[in-house]
Amino acid sequence: MDQIVIKGGRPLNGEVSISGAKNAALPMIAATILTGGAFVFQNVPNLKDIDTICRLLADLGAKTEFSGSTARIDTTGLDRHEASYDLVRKMRASVLVLGPLLARLKRARVSLPGGCAIGARPINMHLEGLEKLGAKISLAHGYVEARAERLRGGEIFFDIPTVTGTENIMMAAALAEGTTVIRNAAREPEIIALADMLNQMGADIRDAGTTVITIHGVKSLQPVSARIIGDRIEAGTYMVAAALTGGKIRLAGVDPSHLKPVIHKLREAGAAIESNDTVITVEGGGAIRSVDIKTLPYPGFPTDMQAQFMVLMSVAGGLSVISESIFENRFIHVSELRRMGADITISGNHAMVKGVKRLSGAPVMATDLRASASLVLAGLAAENTTHISRIYHLDRGYEAIEKKFAALGAVIERVPSV
Ligand code: EPZ
């Protein structure tokens, strides 16, 4: 397994081009199941998770091919309805094929995703929502078995605004008979991007991006071409890098309006940030101030930015309280950061981060996608050298991260581990 080796302590300066959003591309690729035909996606990030969902589609009978950041997916021959444990266990987001398979083939057999490092991550709200649309759901041998002769519209209320739950129901309801209303829907930009694509395909989805989404079912949908929106979490990671290393980084390829809570908190922490409709510039260099954050569903501070922000707070000038309200076990990075000299105490879902002068390089281990990004940031800020192992976690969600940081002046390389 490869490692990433970083010699820290250099300010990062320059421009970075943000890739397409993993969490927009995954549901949009799943949505191709809804109809037979040839789809073309631009600005698709070259990531392990994208490879996984395309392999899943190929298992179902679709054809997929990539050239650069363009993906061509032909679902004409898609006629199988089973998503295997082997693929689903690699990526929980595979559960996104459940709704589209039910809508297109009237049946689906999808492995239960199982837990992951950051939490149990059940899919009960997905299943309850599909039952409200008339699906018959049973669980057997670790698989969800779902059938629906004809999905019909219904009223669905989510206890928690689940992102992929909202996406699964939106896709299934697009071809259901009648009207579906999703209340307490997730509001992420990736939800809006999926709704825009579905409407381009001929669906009738209203008010995506608000807490109440209305879907008027239609009889059929058409294949389309679509462009993936920029990845706000990748962007937030580079923004933290600028503040953390005292450099100046210009980010292109992401919509700044998707990053309001992150911009707000980085400014509070002392970073200078300017943005127009298409570019964000972040400059560090001054004192880093301790600020509190609480992760919340969009438009609150994103849980996917919690670990990265914690690194900034670990070298801030006071005490910061970081509360994780979305996942029950998303502080795994803390023990690795402590090994680099961070002073962090955990109490329940709160982490008390007391700023220290400098972090120091150490051998550390990545445990999940965003935790591994936080270790890269810590290595960039730390004195001496940091070796990060198990970086396959990183490759799931960050395209060419070591190349992008090297282009900004970091001394960082990917080496085969001995
Ligand atoms: C999506 O996961 C993202 N993944 C996650 O990004 C992100 O952290 C998360 O939303 C929250 O923003 C994709 O979009 C592919 P949820 P998702 O359903 O949809 C509980 C990354 O790093 N819940 O919004 O799985 C759940 O356990 C990944 O890119 C239920 O209890 O998250 C969690 O506590 C990590 N029952 C909360 O709701 C359900 O049926 C929010 O989960 C569904 C969810």
Coordinates of C-alpha atoms and ligand atoms in Angstrom, one line a residue:
M1 CA 0.0 0.0 0.0
D2 CA 1.3 3.5 -0.9
Q3 CA 2.1 6.2 1.6
I4 CA 2.1 10.0 1.4
V5 CA 5.3 11.7 2.7
I6 CA 5.2 15.4 3.6
K7 CA 7.9 17.8 4.7
G8 CA 5.8 20.4 6.4
G9 CA 6.1 24.1 7.3
R10 CA 5.9 25.8 3.9
P11 CA 3.3 28.4 3.1
L12 CA 1.2 27.2 0.1
N13 CA 0.6 29.7 -2.7
G14 CA -1.0 29.6 -6.2
E15 CA -4.1 28.4 -8.0
V16 CA -5.9 25.1 -7.6
S17 CA -8.6 23.8 -10.0
I18 CA -11.3 22.0 -8.0
S19 CA -12.6 18.8 -9.5
G20 CA -16.2 17.7 -9.9
A21 CA -18.1 16.8 -6.7
K22 CA -18.0 13.1 -5.7
N23 CA -21.3 13.5 -3.9
A24 CA -23.0 15.0 -6.9
A25 CA -21.6 12.5 -9.4
L26 CA -22.6 9.4 -7.5
P27 CA -26.4 10.1 -7.4
M28 CA -26.3 11.5 -11.0
I29 CA -24.6 8.3 -12.2
A30 CA -27.2 6.2 -10.3
A31 CA -30.0 8.2 -11.9
T32 CA -28.9 6.9 -15.4
I33 CA -30.6 3.6 -14.3
L34 CA -34.0 5.3 -14.6
T35 CA -34.1 5.0 -18.4
G36 CA -32.3 3.2 -21.2
G37 CA -30.0 5.3 -23.4
A38 CA -26.7 7.1 -23.7
F39 CA -25.7 9.7 -21.0
V40 CA -22.6 12.0 -21.1
F41 CA -21.2 13.6 -18.0
Q42 CA -18.6 16.3 -18.0
N43 CA -16.2 17.3 -15.1
V44 CA -16.4 13.8 -13.5
P45 CA -13.7 13.4 -10.8
N46 CA -11.2 10.6 -11.3
L47 CA -11.9 8.8 -7.9
K48 CA -12.1 5.3 -6.6
D49 CA -15.8 5.8 -5.6
I50 CA -16.7 6.8 -9.2
D51 CA -14.9 3.7 -10.4
T52 CA -16.9 1.6 -7.9
I53 CA -20.4 2.9 -9.0
C54 CA -19.5 2.5 -12.6
R55 CA -18.5 -1.1 -11.9
L56 CA -21.8 -1.5 -10.2
L57 CA -23.6 -0.2 -13.2
A58 CA -21.7 -2.6 -15.5
D59 CA -22.7 -5.5 -13.2
L60 CA -26.3 -4.4 -13.8
G61 CA -25.7 -4.5 -17.6
A62 CA -24.8 -0.9 -18.5
K63 CA -21.8 0.2 -20.5
T64 CA -19.5 2.8 -19.1
E65 CA -16.4 4.5 -20.5
F66 CA -14.2 7.4 -19.4
S67 CA -11.9 9.8 -21.3
G68 CA -10.3 12.4 -19.0
S69 CA -13.1 13.9 -17.0
T70 CA -15.9 12.8 -19.4
A71 CA -17.9 9.7 -18.6
R72 CA -20.2 8.0 -21.2
I73 CA -22.8 5.7 -19.7
D74 CA -25.2 3.6 -21.8
T75 CA -28.0 2.0 -19.8
T76 CA -29.9 0.5 -22.8
G77 CA -28.8 -3.0 -21.9
L78 CA -29.3 -2.6 -18.1
D79 CA -31.5 -5.6 -17.1
R80 CA -30.1 -7.0 -13.8
H81 CA -31.3 -5.8 -10.5
E82 CA -28.7 -7.0 -7.9
A83 CA -26.0 -4.9 -6.3
S84 CA -23.5 -7.3 -4.7
Y85 CA -22.2 -7.1 -1.2
D86 CA -18.6 -7.0 -2.6
L87 CA -19.3 -3.6 -4.2
V88 CA -21.7 -2.1 -1.7
R89 CA -19.4 -2.8 1.2
K90 CA -16.7 -0.8 -0.6
M91 CA -19.0 2.2 -0.9
R92 CA -22.2 2.9 1.1
A93 CA -23.4 5.2 -1.6
S94 CA -24.1 2.1 -3.7
V95 CA -27.5 2.2 -1.9
L96 CA -28.4 5.0 -4.3
V97 CA -29.2 2.3 -7.0
L98 CA -32.1 1.0 -4.9
G99 CA -34.7 3.7 -5.8
P100 CA -33.8 3.8 -9.6
L101 CA -33.8 0.0 -9.9
L102 CA -37.2 -0.2 -8.3
A103 CA -38.5 2.5 -10.6
R104 CA -37.0 1.0 -13.8
L105 CA -37.1 -2.8 -13.2
K106 CA -39.7 -2.9 -10.4
R107 CA -37.4 -4.9 -8.3
A108 CA -34.0 -4.5 -6.6
R109 CA -31.7 -6.7 -4.5
V110 CA -29.1 -4.5 -2.8
S111 CA -26.7 -5.6 -0.1
L112 CA -27.2 -3.7 3.2
P113 CA -24.2 -1.4 3.3
G114 CA -23.1 -2.3 6.8
G115 CA -21.5 0.3 9.1
C116 CA -18.4 2.3 8.4
A117 CA -15.7 4.0 10.4
I118 CA -17.7 7.1 11.1
G119 CA -20.9 5.4 12.3
A120 CA -23.6 2.8 11.9
R121 CA -25.1 4.7 9.1
P122 CA -28.4 2.8 8.8
I123 CA -30.7 3.2 5.8
N124 CA -34.0 2.8 7.6
M125 CA -35.3 6.1 6.2
H126 CA -34.5 5.1 2.6
L127 CA -36.5 1.9 3.1
E128 CA -39.4 3.5 5.0
G129 CA -39.7 6.1 2.2
L130 CA -39.7 3.5 -0.5
E131 CA -42.5 1.6 1.3
K132 CA -44.5 4.8 1.4
L133 CA -44.2 4.8 -2.4
G134 CA -45.7 1.2 -2.4
A135 CA -42.6 -0.9 -2.4
K136 CA -42.6 -4.3 -0.7
I137 CA -39.3 -4.4 1.3
S138 CA -37.8 -7.5 3.0
L139 CA -34.3 -8.1 4.5
A140 CA -32.7 -11.5 4.0
H141 CA -29.1 -12.7 4.2
G142 CA -27.8 -9.2 4.5
Y143 CA -29.6 -8.0 1.4
V144 CA -32.6 -5.6 0.9
E145 CA -35.1 -7.3 -1.4
A146 CA -37.5 -4.7 -2.9
R147 CA -40.4 -5.1 -5.3
A148 CA -43.0 -2.7 -6.6
E149 CA -45.3 -3.4 -9.5
R150 CA -46.0 0.3 -9.8
L151 CA -44.6 2.9 -7.5
R152 CA -47.2 5.5 -6.5
G153 CA -46.8 9.0 -5.0
G154 CA -46.8 9.4 -1.2
E155 CA -46.1 11.8 1.7
I156 CA -42.7 11.2 3.3
F157 CA -41.3 12.8 6.4
F158 CA -37.6 12.3 7.3
D159 CA -36.7 12.4 11.0
I160 CA -33.2 13.5 9.9
P161 CA -32.6 15.3 6.6
T162 CA -30.8 12.4 5.0
V163 CA -28.8 13.3 1.9
T164 CA -28.8 10.0 0.0
G165 CA -32.2 9.2 1.5
T166 CA -33.6 12.3 -0.2
E167 CA -31.8 11.4 -3.4
N168 CA -33.1 7.8 -3.4
I169 CA -36.7 8.9 -2.9
M170 CA -36.5 11.7 -5.4
M171 CA -35.3 9.2 -8.1
A172 CA -37.9 6.6 -7.3
A173 CA -40.7 9.2 -7.1
A174 CA -39.8 10.6 -10.5
L175 CA -41.4 7.6 -12.2
A176 CA -44.1 6.9 -9.6
E177 CA -47.8 7.4 -10.4
G178 CA -49.0 10.6 -8.8
T179 CA -47.4 13.2 -6.5
T180 CA -44.8 12.7 -3.8
V181 CA -43.9 15.2 -1.1
I182 CA -40.7 14.9 0.9
R183 CA -40.7 16.8 4.1
N184 CA -37.6 17.6 6.1
A185 CA -35.6 16.9 2.9
A186 CA -31.9 17.5 2.7
R187 CA -30.9 20.8 1.1
E188 CA -27.3 20.2 -0.1
P189 CA -26.2 21.6 -3.4
E190 CA -25.8 18.0 -4.6
I191 CA -29.6 17.5 -4.2
I192 CA -30.3 20.5 -6.4
A193 CA -27.8 19.2 -9.0
L194 CA -29.6 15.8 -9.1
A195 CA -33.0 17.4 -9.3
D196 CA -31.8 19.6 -12.2
M197 CA -30.5 16.6 -14.1
L198 CA -33.8 14.6 -13.4
N199 CA -35.9 17.6 -14.7
Q200 CA -33.7 17.8 -17.8
M201 CA -34.5 14.1 -18.3
G202 CA -38.2 15.0 -18.2
A203 CA -39.0 14.7 -14.5
D204 CA -41.2 17.2 -12.7
I205 CA -39.4 18.0 -9.4
R206 CA -40.0 21.3 -7.6
D207 CA -38.3 23.1 -4.8
A208 CA -35.2 20.9 -4.5
G209 CA -32.8 22.7 -2.1
T210 CA -35.7 23.5 0.3
T211 CA -37.0 21.3 3.1
V212 CA -40.1 20.4 1.2
I213 CA -39.6 18.8 -2.3
T214 CA -42.6 18.0 -4.5
I215 CA -42.2 15.4 -7.3
H216 CA -45.0 14.9 -9.8
G217 CA -44.4 11.4 -11.3
V218 CA -44.1 11.1 -15.1
K219 CA -44.4 8.1 -17.4
S220 CA -40.9 8.1 -18.8
L221 CA -37.5 9.9 -18.8
Q222 CA -34.9 10.5 -21.5
P223 CA -31.1 10.3 -21.3
V224 CA -29.2 13.6 -21.1
S225 CA -25.7 15.2 -20.9
A226 CA -24.8 16.9 -17.7
R227 CA -21.9 18.6 -16.0
I228 CA -20.9 17.8 -12.5
I229 CA -20.8 20.8 -10.1
G230 CA -17.5 21.6 -8.3
D231 CA -16.7 19.7 -5.1
R232 CA -17.3 22.1 -2.1
I233 CA -15.6 19.7 0.3
E234 CA -12.4 19.4 -1.7
A235 CA -12.5 23.2 -2.1
G236 CA -13.0 23.7 1.7
T237 CA -10.0 21.4 2.3
Y238 CA -7.7 23.7 0.2
M239 CA -9.1 26.8 1.8
V240 CA -8.1 25.4 5.2
A241 CA -4.7 24.6 3.8
A242 CA -4.2 28.3 2.9
A243 CA -5.2 29.5 6.3
L244 CA -3.2 26.8 8.1
T245 CA 0.1 27.4 6.2
G246 CA -0.1 31.2 6.0
G247 CA -0.3 31.1 2.2
K248 CA -2.6 32.5 -0.5
I249 CA -4.6 30.1 -2.6
R250 CA -7.0 30.9 -5.5
L251 CA -9.6 28.3 -6.1
A252 CA -11.4 27.9 -9.5
G253 CA -14.1 25.5 -10.5
V254 CA -16.4 25.6 -7.4
D255 CA -19.5 27.8 -6.7
P256 CA -18.6 30.0 -3.7
S257 CA -22.2 30.1 -2.6
H258 CA -21.9 26.4 -1.7
L259 CA -19.3 27.3 0.9
K260 CA -20.9 30.1 2.9
P261 CA -20.6 28.4 6.3
V262 CA -17.0 27.4 5.7
I263 CA -16.1 31.0 4.5
H264 CA -17.8 32.4 7.5
K265 CA -15.9 30.2 10.0
L266 CA -12.5 30.7 8.2
R267 CA -13.0 34.5 8.3
E268 CA -13.8 34.2 12.1
A269 CA -10.6 32.3 12.5
G270 CA -8.7 35.1 10.9
A271 CA -8.3 34.2 7.2
A272 CA -8.8 36.9 4.5
I273 CA -11.3 35.6 1.9
E274 CA -12.5 37.2 -1.3
S275 CA -14.9 35.6 -3.8
N276 CA -16.8 36.4 -6.9
D277 CA -19.3 34.2 -8.7
T278 CA -16.6 31.7 -9.8
V279 CA -13.4 32.1 -7.8
I280 CA -12.5 32.1 -4.1
T281 CA -9.2 33.5 -2.8
V282 CA -8.1 32.6 0.7
E283 CA -5.1 34.2 2.4
G284 CA -3.7 33.1 5.8
G285 CA -0.6 34.5 7.5
G286 CA -2.2 36.4 10.4
A287 CA -2.9 34.9 13.9
I288 CA -5.2 31.9 13.8
R289 CA -8.1 32.5 16.1
S290 CA -9.9 29.7 18.0
V291 CA -13.6 29.5 17.0
D292 CA -16.3 27.0 17.9
I293 CA -18.1 24.9 15.3
K294 CA -21.1 22.6 15.3
T295 CA -21.7 20.4 12.3
L296 CA -25.2 20.6 10.9
P297 CA -27.2 19.6 7.8
Y298 CA -26.7 22.1 4.9
P299 CA -26.7 25.1 5.0
G300 CA -25.0 24.6 8.4
F301 CA -21.3 23.8 8.8
P302 CA -20.6 20.5 6.9
T303 CA -19.7 17.4 8.8
D304 CA -17.3 16.6 5.9
M305 CA -15.3 19.6 6.8
Q306 CA -15.1 18.9 10.6
A307 CA -11.8 17.0 10.6
Q308 CA -10.1 19.5 8.3
F309 CA -11.2 22.5 10.4
M310 CA -10.0 20.7 13.6
V311 CA -6.5 20.8 12.3
L312 CA -6.7 24.6 11.9
M313 CA -8.0 24.9 15.4
S314 CA -5.2 22.6 16.7
V315 CA -2.7 25.5 16.1
A316 CA -5.0 28.4 16.9
G317 CA -4.5 30.8 19.7
G318 CA -7.0 29.5 22.3
L319 CA -9.7 26.9 23.0
S320 CA -12.1 25.7 20.3
V321 CA -15.1 23.5 20.9
I322 CA -16.0 21.3 17.9
S323 CA -19.4 19.5 18.1
E324 CA -20.2 16.7 15.7
S325 CA -23.9 16.4 15.5
I326 CA -24.3 14.3 12.3
F327 CA -22.3 11.1 12.9
E328 CA -21.7 9.3 16.1
N329 CA -18.0 8.4 15.6
R330 CA -16.4 11.1 13.5
F331 CA -13.5 11.9 15.8
I332 CA -11.2 9.0 14.7
H333 CA -8.6 11.5 13.4
V334 CA -8.2 12.9 16.9
S335 CA -5.9 10.1 18.1
E336 CA -3.7 10.6 15.1
L337 CA -3.6 14.4 15.5
R338 CA -2.6 13.9 19.1
R339 CA 0.4 11.9 17.9
M340 CA 1.4 15.0 16.0
G341 CA 1.3 17.1 19.2
A342 CA -2.3 18.4 19.0
D343 CA -4.0 19.0 22.4
I344 CA -7.5 17.7 22.0
T345 CA -9.9 16.3 24.6
I346 CA -13.1 14.4 23.6
S347 CA -16.3 14.5 25.7
G348 CA -19.2 12.8 24.0
N349 CA -19.7 14.4 20.6
H350 CA -17.6 17.5 21.6
A351 CA -13.9 17.9 21.0
M352 CA -12.1 20.6 23.0
V353 CA -9.1 21.7 20.9
K354 CA -6.5 23.7 22.8
G355 CA -4.2 25.4 20.2
V356 CA -0.5 24.6 20.3
K357 CA 2.4 26.4 18.7
R358 CA 3.3 23.9 16.1
L359 CA 2.4 20.3 15.2
S360 CA 5.3 17.9 14.7
G361 CA 5.6 15.4 11.9
A362 CA 5.0 11.7 12.7
P363 CA 4.0 8.4 11.1
V364 CA 0.2 8.4 11.1
M365 CA -2.6 6.2 9.7
A366 CA -5.6 7.3 7.6
T367 CA -8.9 5.7 8.8
D368 CA -11.6 7.3 6.7
L369 CA -11.9 9.7 3.8
R370 CA -12.0 13.1 5.6
A371 CA -9.8 12.0 8.5
S372 CA -7.1 11.2 5.9
A373 CA -7.5 14.7 4.4
S374 CA -7.0 16.2 7.9
L375 CA -3.8 14.2 8.3
V376 CA -2.5 15.7 5.0
L377 CA -3.3 19.2 6.3
A378 CA -1.6 18.5 9.6
G379 CA 1.5 17.2 7.7
L380 CA 1.6 20.3 5.6
A381 CA 1.6 22.5 8.7
A382 CA 3.8 20.4 10.9
E383 CA 7.6 20.8 11.3
N384 CA 9.6 17.8 10.1
T385 CA 8.3 14.9 8.1
T386 CA 4.9 13.1 8.2
H387 CA 4.3 9.6 6.8
I388 CA 0.6 8.8 6.1
S389 CA -0.3 5.2 5.6
R390 CA -3.6 3.6 4.3
I391 CA -4.0 6.5 1.8
Y392 CA -6.5 4.4 -0.2
H393 CA -9.1 6.2 1.9
L394 CA -7.9 9.5 0.4
D395 CA -8.1 8.2 -3.2
R396 CA -11.9 7.7 -2.7
G397 CA -12.6 11.4 -2.5
Y398 CA -9.6 13.5 -3.5
E399 CA -8.4 13.6 -7.1
A400 CA -4.6 13.9 -7.4
I401 CA -4.3 15.5 -4.0
E402 CA -0.5 15.2 -3.8
K403 CA 0.0 16.7 -7.3
K404 CA -2.4 19.6 -6.5
F405 CA -0.6 20.4 -3.2
A406 CA 2.8 20.0 -4.8
A407 CA 1.8 22.6 -7.4
L408 CA 1.0 24.9 -4.5
G409 CA 4.6 24.6 -3.2
A410 CA 4.2 21.6 -0.8
V411 CA 7.0 19.1 -0.4
I412 CA 4.7 16.0 -0.8
E413 CA 5.0 12.8 -2.6
R414 CA 3.3 9.4 -2.9
V415 CA 5.7 6.5 -2.3
P416 CA 5.2 2.8 -2.3
S417 CA 5.4 1.6 1.3
V418 CA 8.3 -0.7 2.0
Ligands
EPZ1 C1 -24.0 11.9 2.7 O1 -24.0 10.6 3.3 C2 -22.6 12.1 2.1 N1 -22.3 11.0 1.2 C3 -21.6 12.0 3.3 O2 -20.3 12.3 2.7 C4 -22.0 13.2 4.2 O3 -21.1 13.1 5.3 C5 -23.4 13.0 4.7 O4 -24.3 12.9 3.6 C6 -23.9 14.1 5.6 O5 -23.8 15.3 5.0 C7 -22.8 11.1 -0.1 O6 -23.5 12.0 -0.5 C8 -22.5 10.0 -1.0 P1 -27.1 11.0 5.7 P2 -25.4 9.9 3.8 O7 -28.1 10.0 5.3 O8 -26.5 10.3 2.8 C9 -28.5 9.0 9.7 C10 -18.1 11.9 2.4 O9 -17.1 12.1 3.2 N2 -29.4 8.2 8.9 O10 -27.4 12.5 5.4 O11 -25.1 8.5 4.0 C11 -27.0 8.8 9.5 O12 -26.6 7.7 10.3 C12 -19.3 11.3 2.9 O13 -18.1 12.3 1.2 C13 -30.3 7.3 9.5 O14 -30.3 7.2 10.7 O15 -25.7 10.7 5.2 C14 -26.4 10.1 9.9 O16 -26.2 10.1 11.3 C15 -19.2 10.8 4.3 N3 -31.1 6.6 8.7 C16 -27.4 11.1 9.5 O17 -28.7 10.4 9.4 C17 -31.1 6.7 7.4 O18 -31.9 6.0 6.7 C18 -27.2 11.8 8.2 O19 -26.9 10.8 7.3 C19 -30.2 7.6 6.8 C20 -29.4 8.3 7.6

